[in-house]
Short mmCIF file of C-alpha atoms in Angstrom, two decimals:
data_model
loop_
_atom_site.label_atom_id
_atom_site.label_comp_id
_atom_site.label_asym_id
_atom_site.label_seq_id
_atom_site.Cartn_x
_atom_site.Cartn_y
_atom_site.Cartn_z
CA UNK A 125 191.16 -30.37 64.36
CA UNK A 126 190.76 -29.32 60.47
CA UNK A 127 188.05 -30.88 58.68
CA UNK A 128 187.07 -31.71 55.50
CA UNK A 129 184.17 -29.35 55.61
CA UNK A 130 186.68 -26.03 57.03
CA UNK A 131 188.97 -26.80 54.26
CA UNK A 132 186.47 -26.29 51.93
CA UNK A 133 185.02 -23.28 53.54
CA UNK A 134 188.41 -21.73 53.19
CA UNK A 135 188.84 -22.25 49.70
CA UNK A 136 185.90 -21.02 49.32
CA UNK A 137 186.89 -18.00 50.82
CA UNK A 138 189.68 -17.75 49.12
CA UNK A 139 188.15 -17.87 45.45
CA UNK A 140 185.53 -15.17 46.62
CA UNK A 141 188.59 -12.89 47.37
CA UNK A 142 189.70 -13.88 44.03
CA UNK A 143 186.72 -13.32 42.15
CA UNK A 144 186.21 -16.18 41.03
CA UNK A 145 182.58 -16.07 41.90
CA UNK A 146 182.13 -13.82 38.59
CA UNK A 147 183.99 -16.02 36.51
CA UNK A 148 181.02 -18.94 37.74
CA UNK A 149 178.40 -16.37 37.12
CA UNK A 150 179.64 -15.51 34.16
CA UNK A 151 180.12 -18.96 32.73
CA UNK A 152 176.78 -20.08 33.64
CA UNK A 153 175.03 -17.09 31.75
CA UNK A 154 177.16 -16.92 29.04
CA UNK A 155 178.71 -19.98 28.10
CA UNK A 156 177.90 -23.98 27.34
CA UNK A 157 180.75 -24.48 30.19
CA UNK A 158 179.41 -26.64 33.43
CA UNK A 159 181.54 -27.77 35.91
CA UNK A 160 181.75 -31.33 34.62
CA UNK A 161 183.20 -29.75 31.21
CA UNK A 162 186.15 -28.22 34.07
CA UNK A 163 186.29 -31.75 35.20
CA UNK A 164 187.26 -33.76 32.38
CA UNK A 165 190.06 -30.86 31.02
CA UNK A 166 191.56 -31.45 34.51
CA UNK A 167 191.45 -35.20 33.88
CA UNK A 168 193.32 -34.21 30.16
CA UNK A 169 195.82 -32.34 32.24
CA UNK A 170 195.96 -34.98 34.73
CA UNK A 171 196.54 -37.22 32.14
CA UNK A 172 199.43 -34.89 30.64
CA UNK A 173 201.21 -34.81 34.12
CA UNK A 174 201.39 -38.15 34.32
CA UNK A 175 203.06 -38.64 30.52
CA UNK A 176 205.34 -36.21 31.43
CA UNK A 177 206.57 -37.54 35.30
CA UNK A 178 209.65 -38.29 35.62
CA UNK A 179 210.49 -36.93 32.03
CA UNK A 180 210.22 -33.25 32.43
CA UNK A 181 209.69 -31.40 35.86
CA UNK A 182 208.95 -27.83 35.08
CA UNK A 183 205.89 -29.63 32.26
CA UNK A 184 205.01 -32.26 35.48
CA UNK A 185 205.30 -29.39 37.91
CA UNK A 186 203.16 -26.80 36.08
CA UNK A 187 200.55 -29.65 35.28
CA UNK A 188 200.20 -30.38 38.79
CA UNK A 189 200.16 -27.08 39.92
CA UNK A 190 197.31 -26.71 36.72
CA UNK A 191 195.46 -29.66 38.33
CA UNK A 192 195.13 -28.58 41.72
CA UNK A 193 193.66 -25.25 40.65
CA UNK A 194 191.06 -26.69 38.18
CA UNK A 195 190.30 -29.52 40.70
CA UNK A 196 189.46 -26.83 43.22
CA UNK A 197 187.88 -24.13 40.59
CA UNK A 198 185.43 -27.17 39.38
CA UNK A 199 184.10 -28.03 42.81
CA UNK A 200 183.81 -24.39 43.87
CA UNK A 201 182.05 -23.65 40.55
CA UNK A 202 179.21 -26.88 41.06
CA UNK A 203 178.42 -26.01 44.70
CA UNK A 204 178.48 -22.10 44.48
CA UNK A 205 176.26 -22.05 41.23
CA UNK A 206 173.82 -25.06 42.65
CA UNK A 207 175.03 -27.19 39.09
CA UNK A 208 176.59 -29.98 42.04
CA UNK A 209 175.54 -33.58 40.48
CA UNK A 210 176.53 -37.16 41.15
CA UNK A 211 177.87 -37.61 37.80
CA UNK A 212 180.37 -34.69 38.67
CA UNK A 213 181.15 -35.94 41.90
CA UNK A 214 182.22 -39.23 40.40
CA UNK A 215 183.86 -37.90 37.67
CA UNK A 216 185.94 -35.58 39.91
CA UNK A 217 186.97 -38.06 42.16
CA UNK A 218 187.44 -40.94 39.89
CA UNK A 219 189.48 -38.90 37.70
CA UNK A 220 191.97 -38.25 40.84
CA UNK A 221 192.05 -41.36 41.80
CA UNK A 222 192.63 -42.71 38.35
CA UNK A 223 195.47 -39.95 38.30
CA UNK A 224 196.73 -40.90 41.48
CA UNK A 225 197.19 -43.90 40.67
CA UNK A 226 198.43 -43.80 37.18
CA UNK A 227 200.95 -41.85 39.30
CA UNK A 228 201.98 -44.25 41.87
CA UNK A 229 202.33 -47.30 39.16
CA UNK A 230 204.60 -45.23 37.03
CA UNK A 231 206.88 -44.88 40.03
CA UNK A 232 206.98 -48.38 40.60
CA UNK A 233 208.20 -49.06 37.17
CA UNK A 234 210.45 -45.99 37.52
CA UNK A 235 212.22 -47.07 40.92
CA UNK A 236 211.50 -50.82 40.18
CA UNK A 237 211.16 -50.71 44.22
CA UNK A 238 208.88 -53.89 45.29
CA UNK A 239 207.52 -52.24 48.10
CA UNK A 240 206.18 -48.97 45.85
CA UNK A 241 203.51 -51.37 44.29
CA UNK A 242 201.95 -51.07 48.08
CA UNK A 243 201.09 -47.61 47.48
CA UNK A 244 198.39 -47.81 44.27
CA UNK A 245 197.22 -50.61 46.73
CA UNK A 246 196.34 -48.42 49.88
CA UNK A 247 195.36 -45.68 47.74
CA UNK A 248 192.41 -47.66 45.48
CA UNK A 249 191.80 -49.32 49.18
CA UNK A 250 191.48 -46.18 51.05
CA UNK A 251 189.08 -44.91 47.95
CA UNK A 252 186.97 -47.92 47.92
CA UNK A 253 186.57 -47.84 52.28
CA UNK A 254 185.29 -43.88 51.95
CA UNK A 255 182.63 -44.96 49.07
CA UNK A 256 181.24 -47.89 50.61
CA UNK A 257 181.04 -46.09 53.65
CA UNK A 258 179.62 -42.84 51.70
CA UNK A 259 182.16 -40.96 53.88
CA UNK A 260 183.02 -38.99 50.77
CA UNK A 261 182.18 -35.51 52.69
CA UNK A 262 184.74 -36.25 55.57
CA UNK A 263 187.42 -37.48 53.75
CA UNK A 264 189.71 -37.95 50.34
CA UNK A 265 192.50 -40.29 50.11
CA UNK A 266 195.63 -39.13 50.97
CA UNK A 267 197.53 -38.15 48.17
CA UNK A 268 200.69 -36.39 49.61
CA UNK A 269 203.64 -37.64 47.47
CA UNK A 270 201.73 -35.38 44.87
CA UNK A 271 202.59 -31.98 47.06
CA UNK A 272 206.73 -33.56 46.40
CA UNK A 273 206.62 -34.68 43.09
CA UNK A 274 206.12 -30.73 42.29
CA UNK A 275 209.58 -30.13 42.96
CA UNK A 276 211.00 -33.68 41.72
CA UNK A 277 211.05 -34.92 44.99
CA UNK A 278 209.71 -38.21 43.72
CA UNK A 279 211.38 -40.63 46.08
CA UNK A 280 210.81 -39.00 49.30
CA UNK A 281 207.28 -38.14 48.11
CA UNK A 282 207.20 -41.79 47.62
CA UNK A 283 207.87 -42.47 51.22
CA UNK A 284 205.55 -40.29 52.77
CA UNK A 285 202.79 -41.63 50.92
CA UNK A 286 203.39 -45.15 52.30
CA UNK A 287 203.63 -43.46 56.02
CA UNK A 288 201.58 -40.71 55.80
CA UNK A 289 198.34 -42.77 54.06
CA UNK A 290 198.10 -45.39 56.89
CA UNK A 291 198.52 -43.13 59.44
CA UNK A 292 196.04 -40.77 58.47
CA UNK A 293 193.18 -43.32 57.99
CA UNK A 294 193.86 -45.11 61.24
CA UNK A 295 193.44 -41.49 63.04
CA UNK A 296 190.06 -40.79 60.75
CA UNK A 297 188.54 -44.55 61.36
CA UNK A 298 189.60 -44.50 65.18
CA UNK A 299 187.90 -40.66 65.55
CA UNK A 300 184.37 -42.24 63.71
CA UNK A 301 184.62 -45.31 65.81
CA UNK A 302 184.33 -43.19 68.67
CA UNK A 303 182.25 -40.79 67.34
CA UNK A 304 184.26 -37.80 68.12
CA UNK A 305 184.34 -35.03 65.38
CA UNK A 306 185.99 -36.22 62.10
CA UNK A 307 189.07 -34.76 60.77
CA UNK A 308 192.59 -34.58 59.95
#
């Protein structure tokens, strides 16, 4: 079973390889930059994705793709470089779930489907159960439609969101019921 924790420790392998670690050092010596600076351009191209869904793919796809790579580069930056705050946590996840569901509502006007307005629902629901619970270090929303609407697969992205988001959380809150190791 993946966890929250071994995905991390993967990408953190992965921007090591990269050398990415040098780019943190670097910004931390030499620049004003701090990871919640990273976080709010990602919410700007967040922001831009979401003006340009369902208007322009290769703008929405590249903005997405942009996204995920600051969204990862931001965390890896704050915990590798000790500059992780609460502040940045919040702002990092607010921001994607305020993208997220920017996201799901313009589909519903898009598709004018009645049972797309679930979605934003179970999302902001899902977000709210992991931050009362402080289970913020075990799990994230799910957010797959986003992985589809890269390639303008909006409707069927659409449709595994409203399977794939129940599904998930039952499995997570039926593994910490009984106690058994958390993951996905």
């Amino acid at each position: 079973m993946i966890t929250l924790l071994d995905i991390h420790r993967r990408k953190k392998k992965i921007f090591e390889r990269m050398g990415l670690g040098v780019l943190c050092d670097w910004l931390q010596k030499r620049t004003f930059i701090r990871p919640n600076h990273i976080t709010l351009i990602n919410l700007f191209v967040g922001v831009g994705a979401c003006v340009s869904l369902f208007n322009d793919l290769r703008l929405t796809s590249g903005l997405i793709i942009l996204m995920m790579l600051i969204d990862g580069f931001d965390g890896y930056y704050a915990v590798r470089n000790n500059l992780k705050t609460k502040t940045g946590e919040i702002l990092d996840h607010g921001g994607d779930l305020i993208i997220g569901v920017i996201m799901l509502i313009k589909s519903y006007w898009y598709f004018d489907e009645p049972w797309i307005i679930l979605l934003p629902i179970f999302f902001i629901g899902e977000w709210l159960l992991i931050w009362w619970n402080e289970w913020q270090e075990e799990k994230f929303p799910e957010r797959d439609f986003i992985y589809l609407f890269i390639f303008g697969w909006y409707w069927q992205g659409l449709v595994v969101q409203l399977v794939m988001q129940p599904m998930i959380l039952g499995y997570f809150l039926f593994n910490r019921m009984r106690g058994a190791k958390i993951g996905y």
